[in-house]
Structure formats: C-alpha cells, structure tokens
Amino acid sequence: MQTIRRLEDLREALAAFRSAGERVALVPTMGALHDGHMALVEAAKRAADRVVVSIFVNPRQFGPNEDFDQYPRKEAADSRLLTNAGTDILWLPPVDVMYPQGFATNVSVTGVSEVLDGAHRPGHFDGVATVVSKLFNQVRPDIALFGEKDWQQLAVIRRMTADLNIDVEIQGVVTQREDDGLALSSRNAYLMPDERARAVALPRALGAAERAIVEGGDPEAALAQARDSLTAAGFDVDYVVLADAETLGSAEPGRPWRLLAAARIGSTRLIDNIPVTTQDPG
Ligand code: PAF
C-alpha cells in the first residue's frame, strides 16, 4: 500500500493505474476504522481494480460544540488494517492541502440536506458535500462507496453527484452491526459500558416500528412508540421518522421508505436507519 500525503504524488500514482486501464474505487473515511469501513473496502475491491481509501477528519463537518478534537485518530492501526485488506493507496491529505489559505468555496445541497441531521447539525452536510466533492476531484474515481448507516449523507452525496454531473458511480454498502444489532460506528467508542448496554434500544426501536408499519399499523403510532422506548432506555431523542428513502421528504405510497433515527445517550449521539420493506399502507 502506498501512503500518500501530497496531491502531486496522488495524481502520479493514479495516472499509472489509469494508463493500465484500471478501474479505481474510492472509500472516503475519517479513520478510526472498524468492520463497517472494512466492508466498504471489500466491496470496493469487488467493484474495481484499484482501491483508494482516504482518511481525513474534516473540520468543516463538525459544529462548534461537536467532537472534532475528541474524534478518534488511529493512523497506525488504520494503516495496518488497510494494508492487510489489500488497499492500493491510503490518501492522507493534510488540512492545508484540503483547505489551503484563502479557501472560499462551499458546496451546499438544498432540500435533502436541510431536514433531520441537517436541521440538528447546521452546516454539517455543507462540510460533507464540500470535502467529498474535493475528494472526487482529487481522486477522480470510477466508483465511490459509502456506508448506509449515514443514510442522509448517502442521499446528499447522490443528489450532489447527479446535480453537478460528477462522473462517478455511488454505491451504498449495507450497515454492519454488532451481534446485538447496534450499528458499527467510530463514535461507539465513546459509550460507557452501561450506555453501550442500553444503546441496543436504538436498532430495536427501529425494528419494532418497521414491523408495526409493515403489518399495517399506524406509522405515527409506531414512531411514537419508538420514541417512547428510546426515552425509557435513557436516550434523548432528536428524531425518529419515516421518510422517502431518496428525498427524505414525506413517505408517499409507491415510493421506497426509510425509518431514520438520531438520539443521544450520555454525551454520545447515535444515528441509525433501516428500510421499510412494504411501503404502501393502502
Ligand atoms: O462518513 C464519513 O466518514 C465522512 O462524513 C466522509 C464521507 C468521509 C466525509 O468526511
């Protein structure tokens, strides 16, 4: 695996792949890699000849009171995992390569960015869209892979890529979970043991709501029940919603639906989402 920190070196390495006619996949990450990220790398290897993984803890997607300083940084361990997984390039841009002096551009996706996490974390998706569009321009991948755990992020990136005619295929990869159902996340490392035990209430609440809706129950009642069960488990709930899977607007018959939730346990904010397999309540 080549570890690259300069844009010129990245371009040179990628030019060699392209002149050999090889297809390139990009897996953008913020590091602190876990099995969820490694599933992205595995899917990338199946989808392309060469895999580039970027690690950049992007300051622009953290709010002023969020965990940017505290966010886990594990470069040596991440590098070992990626080498063992057969990654071709680890792209580690320094902050001044991403945001040089005088940087003045913001990529903002309206609509799908403005609801749910966008409403709770102002500026977050602008930060994501800006850094992901930079990564797309730096790597120019044929395909880029993102975890479905950040469903809204995936929807924002799909919208941005289509709107800006960026020539990259976006592939979502199914959420990886612990044995008890908790979605893998770098932020799970913040959970105290008792919080970790209670955190399983999040996937359980979503699963119960999904079953109730699929069985023809009133979606609003199912969502209220999910909120109550999260509150009972000690969560402070930001939202539990049923939404259109693509636009995140209201869930209409005949369209794919998604259940999404965000809730805080102690000082850790967790998100999760699942598909709703039957979408037409009649
Ligand atoms: O999902 C993440 O880890 C980040 O939001 C991403 C896509 C790497 C952009 O910084």
GROMACS .gro file of N, CA, C and O and ligand atoms in nm, residues 28-30 37 56 58 61 124 128 131-132 135 146 150 153 157, ligand 1:
model
   74
   28PRO      N    1  -1.408   0.705   0.096
   28PRO     CA    2  -1.374   0.818   0.183
   28PRO      C    3  -1.406   0.785   0.329
   28PRO      O    4  -1.514   0.733   0.359
   29THR      N    5  -1.313   0.813   0.420
   29THR     CA    6  -1.337   0.788   0.562
   29THR      C    7  -1.276   0.900   0.646
   29THR      O    8  -1.198   0.981   0.595
   30MET      N    9  -1.311   0.897   0.774
   30MET     CA   10  -1.243   0.985   0.869
   30MET      C   11  -1.156   0.901   0.964
   30MET      O   12  -1.118   0.947   1.072
   37HIS      N   13  -1.618   0.004   0.796
   37HIS     CA   14  -1.531   0.059   0.692
   37HIS      C   15  -1.469  -0.054   0.608
   37HIS      O   16  -1.456  -0.043   0.486
   56PHE      N   17  -0.944   1.155   0.639
   56PHE     CA   18  -0.932   1.299   0.666
   56PHE      C   19  -1.043   1.335   0.765
   56PHE      O   20  -1.162   1.320   0.732
   58ASN      N   21  -1.252   1.578   0.885
   58ASN     CA   22  -1.287   1.702   0.814
   58ASN      C   23  -1.344   1.807   0.911
   58ASN      O   24  -1.459   1.796   0.951
   61GLN      N   25  -1.715   1.962   0.884
   61GLN     CA   26  -1.843   1.895   0.907
   61GLN      C   27  -1.875   1.877   1.055
   61GLN      O   28  -1.971   1.811   1.089
  124HIS      N   29  -2.340   2.089   0.878
  124HIS     CA   30  -2.273   1.957   0.869
  124HIS      C   31  -2.266   1.906   0.725
  124HIS      O   32  -2.159   1.868   0.676
  128VAL      N   33  -1.969   1.810   0.455
  128VAL     CA   34  -1.954   1.679   0.390
  128VAL      C   35  -1.949   1.697   0.238
  128VAL      O   36  -1.862   1.642   0.170
  131VAL      N   37  -1.616   1.853   0.121
  131VAL     CA   38  -1.497   1.767   0.124
  131VAL      C   39  -1.511   1.650   0.027
  131VAL      O   40  -1.413   1.610  -0.038
  132VAL      N   41  -1.633   1.597   0.012
  132VAL     CA   42  -1.649   1.482  -0.080
  132VAL      C   43  -1.630   1.529  -0.224
  132VAL      O   44  -1.568   1.459  -0.304
  135LEU      N   45  -1.263   1.545  -0.269
  135LEU     CA   46  -1.205   1.409  -0.282
  135LEU      C   47  -1.233   1.351  -0.420
  135LEU      O   48  -1.147   1.287  -0.480
  146PHE      N   49  -1.997   0.435   0.015
  146PHE     CA   50  -2.033   0.498   0.142
  146PHE      C   51  -2.124   0.403   0.219
  146PHE      O   52  -2.206   0.331   0.158
  150ASP      N   53  -2.497   0.609   0.744
  150ASP     CA   54  -2.522   0.753   0.729
  150ASP      C   55  -2.611   0.772   0.607
  150ASP      O   56  -2.567   0.821   0.503
  153GLN      N   57  -2.642   1.119   0.459
  153GLN     CA   58  -2.519   1.156   0.389
  153GLN      C   59  -2.516   1.095   0.250
  153GLN      O   60  -2.482   1.161   0.151
  157ILE      N   61  -2.502   1.295  -0.100
  157ILE     CA   62  -2.393   1.275  -0.198
  157ILE      C   63  -2.450   1.230  -0.333
  157ILE      O   64  -2.404   1.275  -0.438
  283PAF     O1   65  -1.875   0.928   0.655
  283PAF     C1   66  -1.766   0.984   0.680
  283PAF     O2   67  -1.675   0.925   0.738
  283PAF     C2   68  -1.745   1.128   0.637
  283PAF     O3   69  -1.861   1.202   0.652
  283PAF     C3   70  -1.687   1.142   0.496
  283PAF     C4   71  -1.783   1.087   0.390
  283PAF     C5   72  -1.555   1.069   0.487
  283PAF     C6   73  -1.664   1.290   0.462
  283PAF     O4   74  -1.575   1.347   0.553
   0.00000   0.00000   0.00000
